[in-house]
Amino acid sequence: MDLQLSDDQRALRSGMRDLLGAVFDREALRAAVERGGTVDRGLWRELGAAGLFALRLPEEAGGVGLGLPEAVLLFEEAGRALLPGPLVATHLAAGAVEGAAEGEAVVTALEGGGRLVAHLAEADAVLVGPGVLTDPAALTGSGVRAGSGALTGEALAASVAEAGPVRSLDPLTPLHRAEGIAGAAMGLARGSEAYQVEGLAGAASGLAGGSEAYPGALCREGALLTAAEQLGSATRTTEMAVQHARTREQFGAPIGSFQAVKHLCADMLARTEPARSALYAAALTADPVEIAAAKLLADEAAVRNARDCLQIHGGMGFTWEADVHLHLKRAWLRASRWLTAAESEEILAAALGPSSGPVPPLYSGSAASG
């Protein structure tokens, strides 16, 4: 297995960074914060035209024909830029929900487990994963849950009307509590004519035989791409910390010359690079256990690096004008998406074999709580 990037992959990553630098610079980031993180439809279409959402669709279906390793590289850049919006869900819906591949549709996801739904008010469709459909009547004879797909049309509009907005930790990610969508998903699973379903053919093959916490291909890929965003954020906060340590002077010397600051920067790098290796390996194998490990490491790197970056920036790091807090808040939020630290630890523990007692956590505390 060769984990070194090819020339084409480097060019792909560089092109994405250049694109985001042109269409989503710091001014655009701050504008997104001011409007509460609502999706910029023009930017969404530009991302679609650049192939972000259709990256893994076959060329004959209008896609780019690449794989998970390339998708991870692009989502790493999206995380580095703090690009807002339900990027992962829209990418997963490409080819299944009309307009998702082209960036004409905004698609969010209902992950189940009581998780809040991001960007629900502006979504054109909501992915409904199999983990949400717990009714035995929703199971087909093959064990694949029927109705796993996208909630659209009148069913979605009715569910959105019943959903309640929740104050979000991240100013770039509006959240809703939407228990009503789970009820709509049940009706969808039973084949009710009141609901519209667009099948997720690409995900359905991996849905059977999954655990409740980690039900199949849809959630595996969602967790992996979210981990890529976390890695991009961890990389960016490391760069921000080092840059500030080089230029900020105290007692007549750059603060980066002080041992305590050096250790913080070194720790940030020491968290980022193992997470990168785990993520790239998981993208190649698509193994559930490796994806769980990658998500766990990436969550920890993103949260702790943002906290250390804030520490290195000192009092300025706490201000609204600095961007450090945006990385920290987004990292906390992403850590609760698709696969939490506790769920990752359970998957890794189960892979170790039977145990006679509780398995201690892989690291103290949850990445979501810092």
GROMACS .gro file of C-alpha atoms in nm:
model
  370
    1MET     CA    1   0.000   0.000   0.000
    2ASP     CA    2   0.147   0.333  -0.110
    3LEU     CA    3   0.028   0.625   0.102
    4GLN     CA    4   0.228   0.880  -0.096
    5LEU     CA    5   0.012   1.108  -0.307
    6SER     CA    6   0.045   1.083  -0.683
    7ASP     CA    7   0.116   1.388  -0.896
    8ASP     CA    8  -0.248   1.391  -1.009
    9GLN     CA    9  -0.370   1.382  -0.650
   10ARG     CA   10  -0.140   1.667  -0.552
   11ALA     CA   11  -0.265   1.869  -0.849
   12LEU     CA   12  -0.625   1.795  -0.751
   13ARG     CA   13  -0.566   1.911  -0.395
   14SER     CA   14  -0.379   2.221  -0.512
   15GLY     CA   15  -0.658   2.308  -0.755
   16MET     CA   16  -0.918   2.283  -0.481
   17ARG     CA   17  -0.712   2.506  -0.253
   18ASP     CA   18  -0.674   2.763  -0.529
   19LEU     CA   19  -1.047   2.753  -0.604
   20LEU     CA   20  -1.144   2.805  -0.241
   21GLY     CA   21  -0.888   3.082  -0.210
   22ALA     CA   22  -1.062   3.260  -0.498
   23VAL     CA   23  -1.429   3.202  -0.410
   24PHE     CA   24  -1.418   3.166  -0.031
   25ASP     CA   25  -1.153   3.391   0.114
   26ARG     CA   26  -1.160   3.539   0.464
   27GLU     CA   27  -1.398   3.814   0.358
   28ALA     CA   28  -1.644   3.553   0.229
   29LEU     CA   29  -1.599   3.351   0.548
   30ARG     CA   30  -1.689   3.651   0.763
   31ALA     CA   31  -1.986   3.730   0.538
   32ALA     CA   32  -2.108   3.373   0.592
   33VAL     CA   33  -2.079   3.422   0.968
   34GLU     CA   34  -2.284   3.742   0.949
   35ARG     CA   35  -2.568   3.572   0.763
   36GLY     CA   36  -2.579   3.284   1.011
   37GLY     CA   37  -2.413   3.018   0.798
   38THR     CA   38  -2.688   2.992   0.539
   39VAL     CA   39  -2.575   2.831   0.217
   40ASP     CA   40  -2.458   3.061  -0.062
   41ARG     CA   41  -2.632   2.902  -0.360
   42GLY     CA   42  -2.395   3.066  -0.606
   43LEU     CA   43  -2.095   2.920  -0.425
   44TRP     CA   44  -2.273   2.584  -0.404
   45ARG     CA   45  -2.314   2.579  -0.781
   46GLU     CA   46  -1.948   2.671  -0.828
   47LEU     CA   47  -1.848   2.377  -0.610
   48GLY     CA   48  -2.075   2.155  -0.817
   49ALA     CA   49  -1.922   2.283  -1.141
   50ALA     CA   50  -1.576   2.211  -0.999
   51GLY     CA   51  -1.678   1.847  -0.942
   52LEU     CA   52  -1.678   1.836  -0.562
   53PHE     CA   53  -2.015   1.664  -0.538
   54ALA     CA   54  -1.990   1.449  -0.853
   55LEU     CA   55  -1.631   1.346  -0.788
   56ARG     CA   56  -1.707   0.977  -0.735
   57LEU     CA   57  -1.984   0.938  -0.990
   58PRO     CA   58  -1.885   0.737  -1.300
   59GLU     CA   59  -1.793   0.944  -1.601
   60GLU     CA   60  -2.081   0.797  -1.799
   61ALA     CA   61  -2.315   0.936  -1.532
   62GLY     CA   62  -2.167   1.283  -1.565
   63GLY     CA   63  -1.920   1.248  -1.280
   64VAL     CA   64  -1.543   1.263  -1.250
   65GLY     CA   65  -1.492   0.891  -1.187
   66LEU     CA   66  -1.250   0.918  -0.895
   67GLY     CA   67  -1.261   0.746  -0.557
   68LEU     CA   68  -1.262   0.795  -0.184
   69PRO     CA   69  -0.890   0.883  -0.160
   70GLU     CA   70  -0.944   1.180  -0.391
   71ALA     CA   71  -1.265   1.282  -0.214
   72VAL     CA   72  -1.078   1.285   0.117
   73LEU     CA   73  -0.823   1.529  -0.027
   74LEU     CA   74  -1.092   1.772  -0.140
   75PHE     CA   75  -1.285   1.756   0.184
   76GLU     CA   76  -0.962   1.813   0.373
   77GLU     CA   77  -0.928   2.141   0.184
   78ALA     CA   78  -1.291   2.228   0.257
   79GLY     CA   79  -1.226   2.176   0.626
   80ARG     CA   80  -0.912   2.385   0.609
   81ALA     CA   81  -1.112   2.675   0.463
   82LEU     CA   82  -1.404   2.633   0.709
   83LEU     CA   83  -1.636   2.600   0.410
   84PRO     CA   84  -1.995   2.599   0.546
   85GLY     CA   85  -2.290   2.390   0.434
   86PRO     CA   86  -2.390   2.021   0.426
   87LEU     CA   87  -2.104   1.928   0.196
   88VAL     CA   88  -2.080   1.565   0.302
   89ALA     CA   89  -2.451   1.488   0.265
   90THR     CA   90  -2.474   1.658  -0.075
   91HIS     CA   91  -2.168   1.464  -0.194
   92LEU     CA   92  -2.324   1.136  -0.077
   93ALA     CA   93  -2.651   1.223  -0.250
   94ALA     CA   94  -2.489   1.290  -0.589
   95GLY     CA   95  -2.650   1.073  -0.853
   96ALA     CA   96  -2.944   0.988  -0.627
   97VAL     CA   97  -3.101   1.328  -0.560
   98GLU     CA   98  -3.167   1.541  -0.864
   99GLY     CA   99  -2.938   1.843  -0.879
  100ALA     CA  100  -2.704   1.731  -0.599
  101ALA     CA  101  -2.415   1.644  -0.831
  102GLU     CA  102  -2.434   1.981  -1.006
  103GLY     CA  103  -2.470   2.184  -0.687
  104GLU     CA  104  -2.823   2.287  -0.779
  105ALA     CA  105  -2.966   2.108  -0.474
  106VAL     CA  106  -2.864   2.137  -0.110
  107VAL     CA  107  -2.895   1.804   0.070
  108THR     CA  108  -2.860   1.748   0.443
  109ALA     CA  109  -2.879   1.425   0.643
  110LEU     CA  110  -3.077   1.277   0.931
  111GLU     CA  111  -2.823   1.060   1.108
  112GLY     CA  112  -3.051   0.922   1.379
  113GLY     CA  113  -2.963   0.873   1.742
  114GLY     CA  114  -3.128   1.202   1.838
  115ARG     CA  115  -2.871   1.408   1.651
  116LEU     CA  116  -2.966   1.754   1.536
  117VAL     CA  117  -3.005   1.824   1.164
  118ALA     CA  118  -2.784   2.087   1.005
  119HIS     CA  119  -2.906   2.335   0.742
  120LEU     CA  120  -3.255   2.183   0.744
  121ALA     CA  121  -3.446   2.502   0.664
  122GLU     CA  122  -3.269   2.550   0.330
  123ALA     CA  123  -3.237   2.183   0.229
  124ASP     CA  124  -3.397   2.054  -0.090
  125ALA     CA  125  -3.371   1.697   0.036
  126VAL     CA  126  -3.280   1.509   0.353
  127LEU     CA  127  -3.091   1.182   0.342
  128VAL     CA  128  -3.255   0.926   0.565
  129GLY     CA  129  -3.004   0.659   0.667
  130PRO     CA  130  -3.096   0.307   0.772
  131GLY     CA  131  -3.001   0.373   1.134
  132VAL     CA  132  -3.310   0.593   1.157
  133LEU     CA  133  -3.546   0.320   1.041
  134THR     CA  134  -3.580   0.098   1.346
  135ASP     CA  135  -3.921  -0.051   1.268
  136PRO     CA  136  -3.882  -0.425   1.187
  137ALA     CA  137  -4.151  -0.382   0.924
  138ALA     CA  138  -3.907  -0.167   0.729
  139LEU     CA  139  -3.674  -0.460   0.673
  140THR     CA  140  -3.679  -0.640   0.341
  141GLY     CA  141  -3.621  -1.010   0.308
  142SER     CA  142  -3.254  -0.954   0.234
  143GLY     CA  143  -3.203  -0.756   0.554
  144VAL     CA  144  -3.158  -0.426   0.372
  145ARG     CA  145  -3.386  -0.157   0.511
  146ALA     CA  146  -3.642  -0.047   0.259
  147GLY     CA  147  -3.689   0.320   0.201
  148SER     CA  148  -3.336   0.427   0.275
  149GLY     CA  149  -3.320   0.731   0.058
  150ALA     CA  150  -3.403   1.099   0.052
  151LEU     CA  151  -3.702   1.280   0.193
  152THR     CA  152  -3.819   1.546  -0.053
  153GLY     CA  153  -4.119   1.742  -0.167
  154GLU     CA  154  -4.428   1.785   0.051
  155ALA     CA  155  -4.305   1.534   0.309
  156LEU     CA  156  -3.990   1.738   0.363
  157ALA     CA  157  -4.181   2.067   0.375
  158ALA     CA  158  -4.416   1.928   0.640
  159SER     CA  159  -4.126   1.798   0.846
  160VAL     CA  160  -3.938   2.127   0.825
  161ALA     CA  161  -4.249   2.316   0.938
  162GLU     CA  162  -4.263   2.099   1.252
  163ALA     CA  163  -3.889   2.120   1.325
  164GLY     CA  164  -3.762   2.352   1.593
  165PRO     CA  165  -3.449   2.564   1.549
  166VAL     CA  166  -3.178   2.512   1.809
  167ARG     CA  167  -2.911   2.766   1.895
  168SER     CA  168  -2.594   2.632   1.737
  169LEU     CA  169  -2.251   2.636   1.891
  170ASP     CA  170  -2.107   2.703   1.545
  171PRO     CA  171  -2.225   3.033   1.390
  172LEU     CA  172  -2.172   2.876   1.046
  173THR     CA  173  -2.401   2.574   1.106
  174PRO     CA  174  -2.772   2.636   1.178
  175LEU     CA  175  -2.930   2.339   1.356
  176HIS     CA  176  -3.282   2.201   1.396
  177ARG     CA  177  -3.435   1.941   1.623
  178ALA     CA  178  -3.646   1.734   1.387
  179GLU     CA  179  -3.807   1.432   1.549
  180GLY     CA  180  -4.086   1.459   1.294
  181ILE     CA  181  -3.852   1.355   1.015
  182ALA     CA  182  -3.799   1.017   1.185
  183GLY     CA  183  -4.177   0.964   1.173
  184ALA     CA  184  -4.181   1.064   0.809
  185ALA     CA  185  -3.899   0.818   0.747
  186MET     CA  186  -4.111   0.539   0.895
  187GLY     CA  187  -4.389   0.618   0.655
  188LEU     CA  188  -4.133   0.638   0.378
  189ALA     CA  189  -3.998   0.295   0.475
  190ARG     CA  190  -4.343   0.139   0.461
  191GLY     CA  191  -4.386   0.271   0.109
  192SER     CA  192  -4.653   0.527   0.194
  193GLU     CA  193  -4.763   0.729  -0.105
  194ALA     CA  194  -4.749   1.041   0.111
  195TYR     CA  195  -4.374   1.049   0.087
  196GLN     CA  196  -4.136   1.081  -0.203
  197VAL     CA  197  -3.835   0.852  -0.213
  198GLU     CA  198  -3.526   0.874  -0.427
  199GLY     CA  199  -3.318   0.560  -0.379
  200LEU     CA  200  -2.955   0.578  -0.279
  201ALA     CA  201  -2.832   0.297  -0.499
  202GLY     CA  202  -2.469   0.367  -0.424
  203ALA     CA  203  -2.520   0.330  -0.051
  204ALA     CA  204  -2.782   0.056  -0.038
  205SER     CA  205  -2.541  -0.227  -0.112
  206GLY     CA  206  -2.355  -0.161   0.211
  207LEU     CA  207  -2.651  -0.122   0.445
  208ALA     CA  208  -2.719  -0.482   0.539
  209GLY     CA  209  -2.541  -0.635   0.834
  210GLY     CA  210  -2.432  -0.307   0.991
  211SER     CA  211  -2.434  -0.230   1.360
  212GLU     CA  212  -2.689   0.009   1.507
  213ALA     CA  213  -2.422   0.269   1.573
  214TYR     CA  214  -2.257   0.222   1.235
  215PRO     CA  215  -2.520   0.092   0.997
  216GLY     CA  216  -2.347   0.082   0.660
  217ALA     CA  217  -2.170   0.240   0.367
  218LEU     CA  218  -2.360   0.568   0.391
  219CYS     CA  219  -2.246   0.629   0.748
  220ARG     CA  220  -1.896   0.495   0.687
  221GLU     CA  221  -1.837   0.738   0.405
  222GLY     CA  222  -2.003   1.022   0.594
  223ALA     CA  223  -1.772   0.962   0.890
  224LEU     CA  224  -1.466   0.939   0.668
  225LEU     CA  225  -1.535   1.263   0.482
  226THR     CA  226  -1.615   1.442   0.807
  227ALA     CA  227  -1.282   1.316   0.944
  228ALA     CA  228  -1.117   1.467   0.635
  229GLU     CA  229  -1.273   1.805   0.717
  230GLN     CA  230  -1.146   1.770   1.075
  231LEU     CA  231  -0.796   1.696   0.947
  232GLY     CA  232  -0.804   2.006   0.728
  233SER     CA  233  -0.904   2.217   1.027
  234ALA     CA  234  -0.630   2.062   1.243
  235THR     CA  235  -0.374   2.139   0.974
  236ARG     CA  236  -0.490   2.497   0.938
  237THR     CA  237  -0.487   2.573   1.311
  238THR     CA  238  -0.134   2.432   1.330
  239GLU     CA  239  -0.028   2.670   1.052
  240MET     CA  240  -0.203   2.963   1.224
  241ALA     CA  241  -0.033   2.888   1.555
  242VAL     CA  242   0.314   2.859   1.402
  243GLN     CA  243   0.269   3.177   1.198
  244HIS     CA  244   0.158   3.371   1.506
  245ALA     CA  245   0.441   3.230   1.718
  246ARG     CA  246   0.693   3.348   1.459
  247THR     CA  247   0.564   3.704   1.434
  248ARG     CA  248   0.433   3.785   1.783
  249GLU     CA  249   0.709   3.922   2.004
  250GLN     CA  250   0.730   3.936   2.381
  251PHE     CA  251   1.025   4.043   2.593
  252GLY     CA  252   1.207   4.136   2.273
  253ALA     CA  253   1.183   3.790   2.116
  254PRO     CA  254   0.930   3.592   1.909
  255ILE     CA  255   0.708   3.387   2.139
  256GLY     CA  256   0.794   3.085   1.925
  257SER     CA  257   1.140   3.089   2.084
  258PHE     CA  258   0.987   3.008   2.424
  259GLN     CA  259   0.995   2.641   2.513
  260ALA     CA  260   0.633   2.620   2.629
  261VAL     CA  261   0.510   2.756   2.295
  262LYS     CA  262   0.743   2.526   2.103
  263HIS     CA  263   0.595   2.227   2.287
  264LEU     CA  264   0.240   2.333   2.204
  265CYS     CA  265   0.322   2.365   1.833
  266ALA     CA  266   0.506   2.033   1.834
  267ASP     CA  267   0.211   1.863   2.002
  268MET     CA  268  -0.022   2.002   1.737
  269LEU     CA  269   0.188   1.854   1.460
  270ALA     CA  270   0.220   1.525   1.649
  271ARG     CA  271  -0.158   1.496   1.657
  272THR     CA  272  -0.214   1.603   1.297
  273GLU     CA  273   0.023   1.369   1.116
  274PRO     CA  274  -0.093   1.038   1.274
  275ALA     CA  275  -0.450   1.145   1.199
  276ARG     CA  276  -0.347   1.210   0.838
  277SER     CA  277  -0.189   0.866   0.803
  278ALA     CA  278  -0.494   0.697   0.954
  279LEU     CA  279  -0.731   0.893   0.730
  280TYR     CA  280  -0.545   0.822   0.407
  281ALA     CA  281  -0.519   0.452   0.492
  282ALA     CA  282  -0.890   0.432   0.574
  283ALA     CA  283  -0.973   0.603   0.244
  284LEU     CA  284  -0.784   0.330   0.058
  285THR     CA  285  -0.933   0.034   0.246
  286ALA     CA  286  -1.281   0.171   0.335
  287ASP     CA  287  -1.259  -0.064   0.633
  288PRO     CA  288  -1.511   0.026   0.909
  289VAL     CA  289  -1.259  -0.024   1.188
  290GLU     CA  290  -0.996   0.192   1.017
  291ILE     CA  291  -1.257   0.459   0.947
  292ALA     CA  292  -1.354   0.459   1.315
  293ALA     CA  293  -0.989   0.503   1.413
  294ALA     CA  294  -0.943   0.781   1.159
  295LYS     CA  295  -1.252   0.968   1.282
  296LEU     CA  296  -1.140   0.934   1.643
  297LEU     CA  297  -0.790   1.066   1.572
  298ALA     CA  298  -0.911   1.344   1.343
  299ASP     CA  299  -1.169   1.464   1.597
  300GLU     CA  300  -0.908   1.477   1.869
  301ALA     CA  301  -0.659   1.659   1.646
  302ALA     CA  302  -0.913   1.918   1.531
  303VAL     CA  303  -1.047   1.998   1.879
  304ARG     CA  304  -0.721   1.997   2.070
  305ASN     CA  305  -0.526   2.179   1.799
  306ALA     CA  306  -0.786   2.455   1.790
  307ARG     CA  307  -0.764   2.488   2.167
  308ASP     CA  308  -0.384   2.502   2.158
  309CYS     CA  309  -0.394   2.753   1.872
  310LEU     CA  310  -0.622   2.970   2.079
  311GLN     CA  311  -0.382   2.939   2.372
  312ILE     CA  312  -0.087   3.048   2.158
  313HIS     CA  313  -0.282   3.350   2.033
  314GLY     CA  314  -0.342   3.453   2.394
  315GLY     CA  315  -0.610   3.711   2.468
  316MET     CA  316  -0.653   3.789   2.097
  317GLY     CA  317  -0.752   3.429   2.031
  318PHE     CA  318  -1.070   3.467   2.236
  319THR     CA  319  -1.200   3.764   2.037
  320TRP     CA  320  -1.477   3.746   1.779
  321GLU     CA  321  -1.251   3.910   1.520
  322ALA     CA  322  -1.001   3.621   1.529
  323ASP     CA  323  -1.088   3.307   1.331
  324VAL     CA  324  -0.951   3.060   1.586
  325HIS     CA  325  -1.281   3.023   1.771
  326LEU     CA  326  -1.457   2.935   1.445
  327HIS     CA  327  -1.228   2.635   1.400
  328LEU     CA  328  -1.283   2.524   1.759
  329LYS     CA  329  -1.662   2.551   1.740
  330ARG     CA  330  -1.680   2.370   1.407
  331ALA     CA  331  -1.448   2.096   1.537
  332TRP     CA  332  -1.670   2.042   1.839
  333LEU     CA  333  -1.975   2.017   1.615
  334ARG     CA  334  -1.817   1.781   1.361
  335ALA     CA  335  -1.703   1.553   1.641
  336SER     CA  336  -2.070   1.478   1.710
  337ARG     CA  337  -2.155   1.403   1.346
  338TRP     CA  338  -2.188   1.062   1.177
  339LEU     CA  339  -1.966   0.883   1.429
  340THR     CA  340  -1.895   1.008   1.781
  341ALA     CA  341  -1.590   0.928   1.991
  342ALA     CA  342  -1.791   0.683   2.201
  343GLU     CA  343  -1.920   0.503   1.890
  344SER     CA  344  -1.571   0.488   1.741
  345GLU     CA  345  -1.435   0.341   2.063
  346GLU     CA  346  -1.708   0.075   2.065
  347ILE     CA  347  -1.623  -0.026   1.709
  348LEU     CA  348  -1.252  -0.048   1.788
  349ALA     CA  349  -1.320  -0.240   2.109
  350ALA     CA  350  -1.544  -0.487   1.925
  351ALA     CA  351  -1.269  -0.543   1.668
  352LEU     CA  352  -1.028  -0.641   1.947
  353GLY     CA  353  -1.243  -0.940   2.038
  354PRO     CA  354  -1.467  -1.042   2.330
  355SER     CA  355  -1.409  -0.871   2.662
  356SER     CA  356  -1.509  -0.969   3.013
  357GLY     CA  357  -1.567  -0.612   3.123
  358PRO     CA  358  -1.602  -0.251   3.014
  359VAL     CA  359  -1.340  -0.125   2.773
  360PRO     CA  360  -1.166   0.196   2.887
  361PRO     CA  361  -1.179   0.491   2.642
  362LEU     CA  362  -0.893   0.531   2.399
  363TYR     CA  363  -0.834   0.878   2.534
  364SER     CA  364  -0.982   1.067   2.825
  365GLY     CA  365  -1.304   1.250   2.753
  366SER     CA  366  -1.500   1.309   2.439
  367ALA     CA  367  -1.367   1.515   2.151
  368ALA     CA  368  -1.703   1.685   2.136
  369SER     CA  369  -1.662   1.820   2.487
  370GLY     CA  370  -1.294   1.905   2.449
   0.00000   0.00000   0.00000
